[in-house]
């Protein structure tokens, strides 16, 4: 039963990965990518790493891919223009493809040599989540914190690069709005008949 | 459910058949109750406007939702010429399927749950984060400006409020010490003062948990694109948002997904904060048959969900729509910091008071 599930899921992962590359519409590519993420999460469930599977869905499918989809949808892609430059890149693209293929075969053969029949998805703990958090938050706390600081710096850098302080625009300041009193906005003026109000005087405030 | 499993004698095919039967029964009850809740929603809205609401089809208009269902199904499906057909049809299906998938882990009575996962909360979180795809795909595939803008708005809104919902859930997880929804409900047994929304058994925490309940409620409104946060379909600006080009059954599916998600949020609030199936005061007598007590617990659960749904309906009737920047400010600048502080407070309580064997 598990074997059947494995073959179905891995077929879907590989096929959708192929479609990511071969789909002509970039939005379709991203949707295929999402399908392959989702199915990969299924594979993780199959080996008992259910926590990692859910994280994959929450983080990659639920957040990263959504933003990715956002960007791709709003790109104005001209397919004809895209195809014209294709041959120019084919040489360097081919070299990169061969390199990556060699790396994958190298890694796969190195891992395949080891014995994975007694693979334990949650070593030294009851659940996958506990095992993972032991490694992350207890054994490697310092590295984890450092990674957090690096990510924080990256985030601040991205904000600083894109933030523009524009003048001459109106922004809502909720504190100012809620701190405002009736006296700040309304002034009672006793208007004499036939005289009207001199608006330049109205800053003087309440007169009656 | 355990008794049923004994009947199958461990035959895998029978077990699989039984699981399918359970899921079907669950879905039928769920969809029927959603049809009735929809009627309640319209009645509440009508009542607040001094109208009568649906009152023609069936007694008190109770069958209105079924009549609407028939109307939608019998209409012609119109697909715009410039639309991306596959994605256009796929979008409402994904919406509905993901909304229904999440119900798998909701325990409605002791043992009455389709899948008793150890990581139930995380599963819920993962599946509900998938719901945004239906909307964003629908908006894009329509190949029209209003749906696209509506889809983008909706996606940004759902992603933003998921963050604060996540942190609120973390506070409950830390109190219960488990990600299993059944364990979370059992942890709140013994009267309403033990429910996580009040948390009197962890006394000082009532000051944290009750605001968390409120934040969850408001975030749930935003997450399900419900008034006052129904900006994706703001009629005055976007016609009907991502649903503009949809008609007939695809529209019905979108609508159904929205309602399923709303009732799911009510059920989730019930499980996480209002004690799930636990009764508020009484405990059931010992000699009662398992079926009867399960049914009473199920009724308690249903009453709580209906009450929360009623609150959703009331909010829709009396609160004006938010502006988009206000919505984002509320999510990122108010709810996110508040829930982060609450996570710190609850974890400090768990480490220094509860686990240290201190007070209570």
XYZ file of C-alpha atoms in Angstrom:
568
model
C 0.000 0.000 0.000
C 2.779 2.407 0.992
C 4.779 1.418 -2.050
C 1.843 2.200 -4.334
C 1.398 5.581 -2.640
C 5.105 6.288 -3.004
C 5.123 5.545 -6.710
C 1.982 7.600 -7.349
C 3.279 10.584 -5.381
C 6.752 10.531 -6.872
C 5.340 10.224 -10.375
C 3.211 13.303 -9.729
C 6.193 15.195 -8.282
C 8.416 14.409 -11.254
C 5.744 15.037 -13.876
C 4.730 18.358 -12.372
C 8.411 19.331 -12.104
C 8.748 18.635 -15.832
C 5.651 20.715 -16.519
C 7.142 23.603 -14.507
C 9.823 23.843 -17.181
C 7.771 22.984 -20.226
C 4.658 25.072 -19.543
C 4.516 28.078 -21.857
C 2.540 30.258 -19.511
C 4.647 31.329 -16.492
C 1.574 31.331 -14.240
C 0.932 27.718 -15.184
C 4.575 27.019 -14.343
C 4.098 28.376 -10.842
C 0.898 26.372 -10.396
C 2.736 23.188 -11.413
C 5.495 24.127 -8.983
C 2.907 24.419 -6.218
C 1.525 21.008 -7.100
C 5.006 19.507 -6.896
C 5.605 21.178 -3.488
C 2.314 19.819 -2.235
C 3.019 16.313 -3.465
C 6.513 16.425 -1.983
C 4.812 17.141 1.341
C 2.848 13.944 0.766
C 6.136 12.061 0.300
C 7.391 13.481 3.607
C 4.231 12.237 5.344
C 4.915 8.833 3.857
C 8.326 8.540 5.555
C 6.834 9.692 8.874
C 8.128 13.264 8.857
C 4.658 14.769 9.227
C 5.873 17.953 10.933
C 8.235 18.768 8.075
C 5.470 18.011 5.600
C 3.095 20.468 7.245
C 5.849 23.097 7.451
C 6.524 22.629 3.761
C 2.861 23.261 3.009
C 2.518 26.208 5.407
C 5.728 27.986 4.456
C 6.358 27.141 0.812
C 2.887 26.485 -0.536
C 0.994 28.841 1.766
C 3.304 31.834 1.819
C 6.309 31.775 -0.521
C 4.506 30.415 -3.568
C 1.634 32.878 -3.074
C 4.052 35.797 -3.265
C 5.756 34.145 -6.207
C 2.415 33.777 -7.960
C 1.700 37.434 -7.207
C 4.875 38.577 -8.926
C 4.515 36.302 -11.925
C 0.886 37.272 -12.462
C 1.745 40.944 -12.541
C 4.689 40.545 -14.905
C 3.946 41.634 -18.424
C 5.536 38.779 -20.309
C 5.892 38.945 -24.065
C 6.222 35.343 -25.226
C 7.549 36.154 -28.678
C 10.328 38.300 -27.287
C 11.066 35.639 -24.701
C 11.582 33.016 -27.382
C 13.886 35.155 -29.528
C 16.756 35.181 -27.049
C 16.430 31.464 -26.404
C 19.299 30.293 -28.603
C 21.715 32.900 -27.261
C 21.425 31.415 -23.807
C 21.389 27.789 -24.873
C 25.154 27.244 -24.531
C 25.574 28.576 -20.996
C 22.206 27.102 -20.036
C 23.298 23.725 -21.314
C 26.537 23.889 -19.323
C 24.612 24.720 -16.143
C 22.133 21.918 -16.830
C 24.927 19.361 -17.280
C 26.645 20.593 -14.091
C 23.469 20.337 -12.016
C 22.617 16.951 -13.457
C 26.093 15.673 -12.551
C 25.744 17.050 -9.021
C 22.356 15.395 -8.536
C 23.646 12.031 -9.780
C 26.721 12.381 -7.554
C 24.652 13.155 -4.423
C 22.040 10.515 -5.185
C 24.632 7.796 -5.656
C 26.446 8.847 -2.472
C 23.229 8.718 -0.418
C 21.991 5.584 -2.128
C 25.128 3.736 -1.021
C 24.098 4.093 2.631
C 21.499 1.909 4.294
C 18.196 3.735 4.660
C 16.067 0.715 5.528
C 16.124 1.559 9.255
C 15.483 5.241 8.739
C 14.064 6.972 11.834
C 12.106 10.185 11.131
C 12.121 11.247 14.797
C 15.424 10.190 16.402
C 15.554 10.444 20.180
C 12.010 11.774 20.669
C 8.375 10.721 20.449
C 7.376 12.966 17.612
C 8.924 14.519 14.579
C 8.285 18.007 15.965
C 10.024 17.248 19.281
C 13.055 15.718 17.556
C 13.383 18.683 15.244
C 12.996 21.251 18.005
C 15.579 19.450 20.156
C 18.120 19.807 17.380
C 17.152 23.381 16.533
C 16.537 25.006 19.893
C 18.684 22.946 22.276
C 21.679 21.509 20.460
C 22.258 24.294 17.968
C 20.734 27.255 19.751
C 23.573 29.644 18.932
C 23.553 28.838 15.229
C 19.786 29.160 15.176
C 19.912 32.600 16.760
C 22.648 33.681 14.379
C 20.574 32.562 11.417
C 17.709 34.585 12.830
C 19.888 37.698 13.067
C 21.109 37.234 9.490
C 17.533 36.960 8.256
C 16.529 40.014 10.258
C 19.353 42.026 8.723
C 18.322 40.864 5.258
C 14.760 41.931 5.951
C 15.795 45.338 7.257
C 18.057 45.750 4.218
C 15.190 45.012 1.851
C 12.962 47.496 3.631
C 15.639 50.204 3.640
C 16.289 49.705 -0.075
C 12.663 50.078 -1.059
C 11.339 52.560 1.481
C 10.805 56.041 0.130
C 9.685 58.863 2.356
C 7.544 60.952 0.117
C 6.523 64.424 1.145
C 3.244 66.083 0.170
C 1.105 63.050 0.790
C -1.474 62.716 3.492
C -1.150 59.845 5.889
C -3.651 58.779 8.461
C -2.309 59.161 11.992
C -4.636 57.295 14.275
C -3.029 58.627 17.450
C -3.611 62.218 16.328
C -7.186 61.399 15.397
C -8.043 59.801 18.687
C -6.201 62.447 20.708
C -8.213 65.225 19.077
C -10.726 67.073 21.212
C -13.797 69.006 20.315
C -12.044 72.242 21.272
C -9.298 71.653 18.662
C -11.700 71.494 15.792
C -14.771 73.524 16.655
C -14.855 77.146 17.677
C -18.025 78.943 18.621
C -18.311 82.384 17.084
C -20.993 84.839 17.975
C -21.748 86.401 14.609
C -23.117 89.944 14.666
C -25.820 90.730 12.118
C -24.478 92.166 8.878
C -20.790 91.553 9.701
C -20.107 87.892 8.864
C -16.944 86.134 9.994
C -13.405 87.120 9.154
C -11.922 83.667 8.541
C -8.362 84.884 9.194
C -9.417 85.471 12.781
C -10.797 82.011 13.322
C -7.467 80.667 14.573
C -7.861 82.756 17.692
C -10.239 80.109 18.929
C -13.488 80.198 20.802
C -14.797 83.636 21.497
C -18.023 82.891 23.247
C -15.869 4.966 15.815
C -13.908 2.335 17.690
C -16.931 -0.009 17.736
C -17.230 0.261 13.971
C -13.574 -0.605 13.554
C -14.147 -3.882 15.426
C -16.817 -4.907 12.907
C -14.332 -4.773 10.055
C -12.144 -7.511 11.635
C -9.026 -5.726 10.416
C -9.881 -6.205 6.741
C -8.125 -3.280 4.996
C -10.773 -2.934 2.269
C -13.601 -2.840 4.786
C -11.668 -0.320 6.853
C -11.158 1.870 3.808
C -14.851 1.547 2.925
C -15.776 2.484 6.485
C -13.512 5.543 6.359
C -15.170 6.653 3.134
C -18.587 6.125 4.694
C -17.603 8.217 7.712
C -16.342 11.029 5.524
C -19.518 10.957 3.446
C -21.758 11.045 6.518
C -19.698 13.909 7.956
C -19.941 15.866 4.689
C -23.684 15.377 4.354
C -24.325 16.597 7.901
C -21.900 19.473 7.408
C -23.416 20.648 4.137
C -26.973 20.345 5.443
C -26.115 22.377 8.526
C -24.368 24.956 6.338
C -27.552 25.284 4.281
C -29.478 25.987 7.479
C -26.786 28.314 8.866
C -26.957 30.258 5.616
C -30.675 30.680 6.206
C -29.918 31.858 9.760
C -27.382 34.342 8.412
C -29.936 35.878 6.061
C -32.617 35.922 8.737
C -30.313 37.750 11.166
C -29.317 40.268 8.511
C -32.984 40.756 7.610
C -33.977 41.132 11.253
C -31.435 43.878 11.821
C -32.844 45.751 8.826
C -36.492 45.218 9.860
C -37.110 42.982 6.863
C -38.603 39.500 6.920
C -35.818 37.716 5.061
C -36.404 34.422 3.267
C -39.919 33.266 4.191
C -41.470 31.715 1.105
C -39.761 28.381 0.364
C -40.719 25.840 3.009
C -41.766 26.591 6.591
C -40.212 29.924 7.716
C -38.246 29.866 4.442
C -36.072 27.074 5.806
C -35.660 25.490 2.373
C -34.443 28.736 0.752
C -30.830 27.531 0.557
C -31.891 24.343 -1.218
C -33.940 26.354 -3.708
C -30.893 28.564 -4.330
C -28.790 25.464 -4.813
C -31.199 24.188 -7.465
C -31.226 27.557 -9.178
C -27.427 27.753 -9.382
C -27.003 24.205 -10.614
C -29.596 24.548 -13.361
C -28.151 27.747 -14.814
C -25.762 27.868 -17.740
C -22.025 27.959 -17.019
C -20.587 30.987 -18.796
C -16.845 31.062 -19.359
C -15.470 34.358 -20.688
C -13.793 34.095 -24.095
C -10.470 35.492 -22.877
C -10.408 33.370 -19.750
C -7.850 30.695 -19.058
C -10.378 27.862 -19.113
C -8.622 25.166 -17.101
C -7.560 27.462 -14.295
C -10.931 29.205 -14.405
C -12.788 25.955 -13.688
C -10.096 24.640 -11.339
C -10.182 27.672 -9.023
C -13.624 27.165 -7.396
C -12.985 23.423 -7.120
C -9.720 24.050 -5.239
C -11.494 26.541 -2.976
C -14.216 24.076 -2.045
C -11.950 21.055 -1.671
C -9.467 22.808 0.607
C -12.279 24.279 2.694
C -13.814 20.833 3.161
C -10.430 19.128 3.719
C -9.805 21.136 6.854
C -12.856 19.600 8.548
C -11.112 16.232 8.690
C -9.424 17.010 12.007
C -12.243 18.844 13.814
C -13.500 16.709 16.727
C -17.258 17.247 17.081
C -17.787 14.853 20.011
C -15.580 12.403 21.944
C -14.144 10.142 19.251
C -16.231 11.682 16.472
C -13.455 12.879 14.248
C -12.551 11.796 10.734
C -8.767 11.865 11.314
C -7.315 12.164 14.816
C -3.953 13.604 13.781
C -1.203 14.375 16.274
C -0.421 17.526 14.340
C -4.072 18.456 13.824
C -3.594 22.165 14.388
C -0.694 22.350 11.985
C -2.723 20.442 9.391
C -5.561 22.928 9.776
C -3.142 25.795 9.393
C -1.584 24.245 6.298
C -4.880 23.465 4.608
C -6.437 26.831 5.365
C -3.390 28.520 3.853
C -4.187 26.654 0.626
C -7.605 28.276 0.396
C -6.067 31.460 -0.949
C -5.115 29.705 -4.193
C -8.708 29.261 -5.290
C -9.292 32.984 -4.994
C -6.061 34.143 -6.579
C -6.413 31.651 -9.450
C -10.036 32.651 -9.989
C -9.071 36.310 -10.084
C -6.285 35.749 -12.559
C -8.009 33.259 -14.841
C -11.000 35.558 -15.380
C -8.707 37.794 -17.450
C -10.485 40.905 -16.283
C -9.376 43.811 -14.143
C -11.893 43.787 -11.313
C -11.524 40.096 -10.518
C -7.749 40.410 -10.665
C -7.692 43.331 -8.241
C -10.129 41.489 -5.993
C -7.977 38.375 -6.064
C -4.810 40.307 -5.200
C -6.526 42.112 -2.354
C -7.923 38.916 -0.999
C -4.613 37.073 -1.159
C -2.742 39.881 0.618
C -5.446 40.062 3.262
C -5.565 36.335 3.935
C -1.788 36.002 4.097
C -1.567 38.951 6.522
C -4.167 37.704 8.954
C -2.876 34.153 8.872
C 0.183 35.426 10.725
C -1.731 36.702 13.747
C -4.034 33.662 13.694
C -0.914 31.499 13.820
C 0.439 33.258 16.899
C -2.934 33.110 18.675
C -3.054 29.370 18.007
C 0.466 29.056 19.442
C -0.718 30.466 22.785
C -3.455 27.796 22.965
C -0.974 25.094 21.978
C 1.370 26.081 24.770
C -1.432 26.013 27.355
C -2.623 22.597 26.230
C 0.820 21.196 25.483
C -0.429 19.377 22.398
C -1.154 19.911 18.714
C -3.875 17.268 18.752
C -7.297 18.938 18.695
C -8.902 16.152 20.746
C -6.297 16.630 23.486
C -6.858 20.371 23.400
C -10.590 19.834 23.956
C -10.027 17.307 26.738
C -7.671 19.744 28.430
C -10.591 22.162 28.772
C -12.981 19.673 30.396
C -14.919 20.371 33.576
C -16.937 23.560 33.201
C -16.746 26.848 31.371
C -14.133 28.274 33.744
C -11.653 25.777 32.301
C -12.194 26.855 28.706
C -9.177 28.480 27.114
C -11.051 31.715 26.458
C -11.387 32.214 30.227
C -8.580 29.954 31.484
C -9.371 30.407 35.161
C -7.417 27.261 35.936
C -4.380 29.270 34.915
C -5.705 32.293 36.717
C -3.601 35.302 35.615
C -3.840 34.156 32.035
C -7.482 35.128 31.659
C -6.116 38.618 31.027
C -4.203 37.243 28.049
C -6.419 34.503 26.698
C -9.663 36.434 26.475
C -8.096 39.188 24.324
C -6.557 36.385 22.257
C -10.048 34.993 21.691
C -11.224 38.411 20.507
C -8.207 38.769 18.207
C -8.864 35.321 16.798
C -12.488 36.223 16.175
C -11.612 39.411 14.304
C -8.799 37.710 12.387
C -11.211 34.940 11.451
C -13.525 37.574 9.992
C -10.643 38.919 7.911
C -9.335 35.488 6.967
C -12.694 34.402 5.587
C -13.225 37.714 3.738
C -16.279 38.345 5.801
C -17.788 41.761 6.612
C -16.417 44.186 7.838
C -13.329 42.928 5.986
C -15.070 41.861 2.775
C -12.826 44.079 0.657
C -12.091 41.439 -1.994
C -15.716 41.615 -3.046
C -16.423 45.207 -2.091
C -19.385 45.870 -4.368
C -18.913 49.622 -4.440
C -15.319 49.411 -5.711
C -14.783 46.053 -7.334
C -18.312 44.949 -8.357
C -17.887 41.523 -6.762
C -14.143 40.992 -6.708
C -12.792 37.676 -7.858
C -16.287 36.267 -8.472
C -17.355 38.780 -11.134
C -17.013 36.440 -14.110
C -18.358 33.387 -12.341
C -21.841 32.038 -12.852
C -23.845 28.931 -12.127
C -22.110 25.984 -10.429
C -18.591 27.492 -10.287
C -20.038 30.495 -8.482
C -21.949 28.156 -6.196
C -18.688 26.377 -5.359
C -16.970 29.657 -4.494
C -19.898 30.650 -2.330
C -19.998 27.249 -0.682
C -16.246 27.365 0.010
C -16.668 30.740 1.678
C -19.452 29.475 3.923
C -17.605 26.248 4.751
C -14.556 28.303 5.707
C -16.663 30.565 7.930
C -18.266 27.652 9.762
C -14.830 26.039 10.013
C -13.507 29.146 11.735
C -16.474 29.010 14.156
C -15.715 25.346 14.855
C -12.027 26.112 15.321
C -12.815 28.873 17.819
C -15.111 26.467 19.635
C -12.400 23.819 19.824
C -9.533 26.126 20.732
C -11.254 28.581 23.071
C -14.753 27.485 24.050
C -14.059 23.968 25.225
C -15.152 22.066 22.104
C -17.819 19.542 23.015
C -17.553 20.114 26.784
C -20.704 21.172 28.588
C -20.501 24.525 30.411
C -21.875 23.426 33.803
C -23.180 19.923 34.222
C -21.366 16.679 33.765
C -23.305 13.765 32.314
C -24.389 10.903 34.628
C -22.174 7.827 34.515
C -24.697 5.201 33.444
C -25.569 6.917 30.185
C -25.098 4.980 26.949
C -22.112 5.997 24.859
C -24.263 6.974 21.894
C -26.550 9.251 23.909
C -23.704 11.006 25.722
C -21.814 11.458 22.441
C -24.930 12.949 20.930
C -25.350 15.378 23.842
C -21.705 16.415 23.530
C -22.247 16.884 19.804
C -25.242 19.107 20.545
C -23.112 21.228 22.895
C -20.548 21.613 20.122
C -23.241 22.505 17.583
C -24.792 25.111 19.902
C -21.423 26.805 20.399
C -20.686 26.846 16.679
C -24.135 28.255 15.954
C -23.651 30.954 18.567
C -20.340 32.010 17.006
C -21.916 31.969 13.557
C -24.679 34.172 14.930
C -21.974 36.592 16.111
C -20.481 36.548 12.594
C -23.917 37.392 11.182
C -24.455 40.200 13.708
C -21.058 41.692 12.855
C -21.989 41.700 9.190
C -25.221 43.475 9.982
C -23.881 46.266 12.200
C -20.240 47.042 11.334
C -19.290 49.209 8.337
C -16.581 48.048 5.928
C -12.933 48.803 6.669
C -10.716 50.743 4.313
C -7.869 48.680 2.884
C -4.994 50.521 4.578
C -6.874 50.371 7.877
C -7.266 46.646 7.431
C -3.552 46.189 6.878
C -2.694 48.446 9.799
C -4.967 46.481 12.102
C -3.402 43.199 11.024
C 0.262 44.105 11.057
C 0.519 46.929 13.569
C -2.073 45.942 16.164
C -2.818 42.224 16.080
C 0.642 40.930 15.243
C 2.502 42.763 18.075
C -0.295 41.996 20.551
C -0.301 38.307 19.782
C 3.522 38.201 19.874
C 3.475 39.721 23.366
C 0.831 37.177 24.344
C 3.015 34.326 23.110
C 5.841 35.620 25.300
C 3.496 36.003 28.302
C 1.975 32.537 27.964
C 5.330 30.837 27.444
C 6.710 32.645 30.497
C 3.696 31.441 32.482
C 4.105 27.862 31.270
C 7.811 27.780 32.101
C 7.900 29.683 35.393
C 4.488 28.974 36.980
C 2.843 25.916 35.502
C 5.857 23.659 34.980
C 7.626 24.979 38.074
C 4.749 23.608 40.152
C 3.837 27.059 41.429
C 0.384 28.585 41.781
C -2.797 26.677 40.811
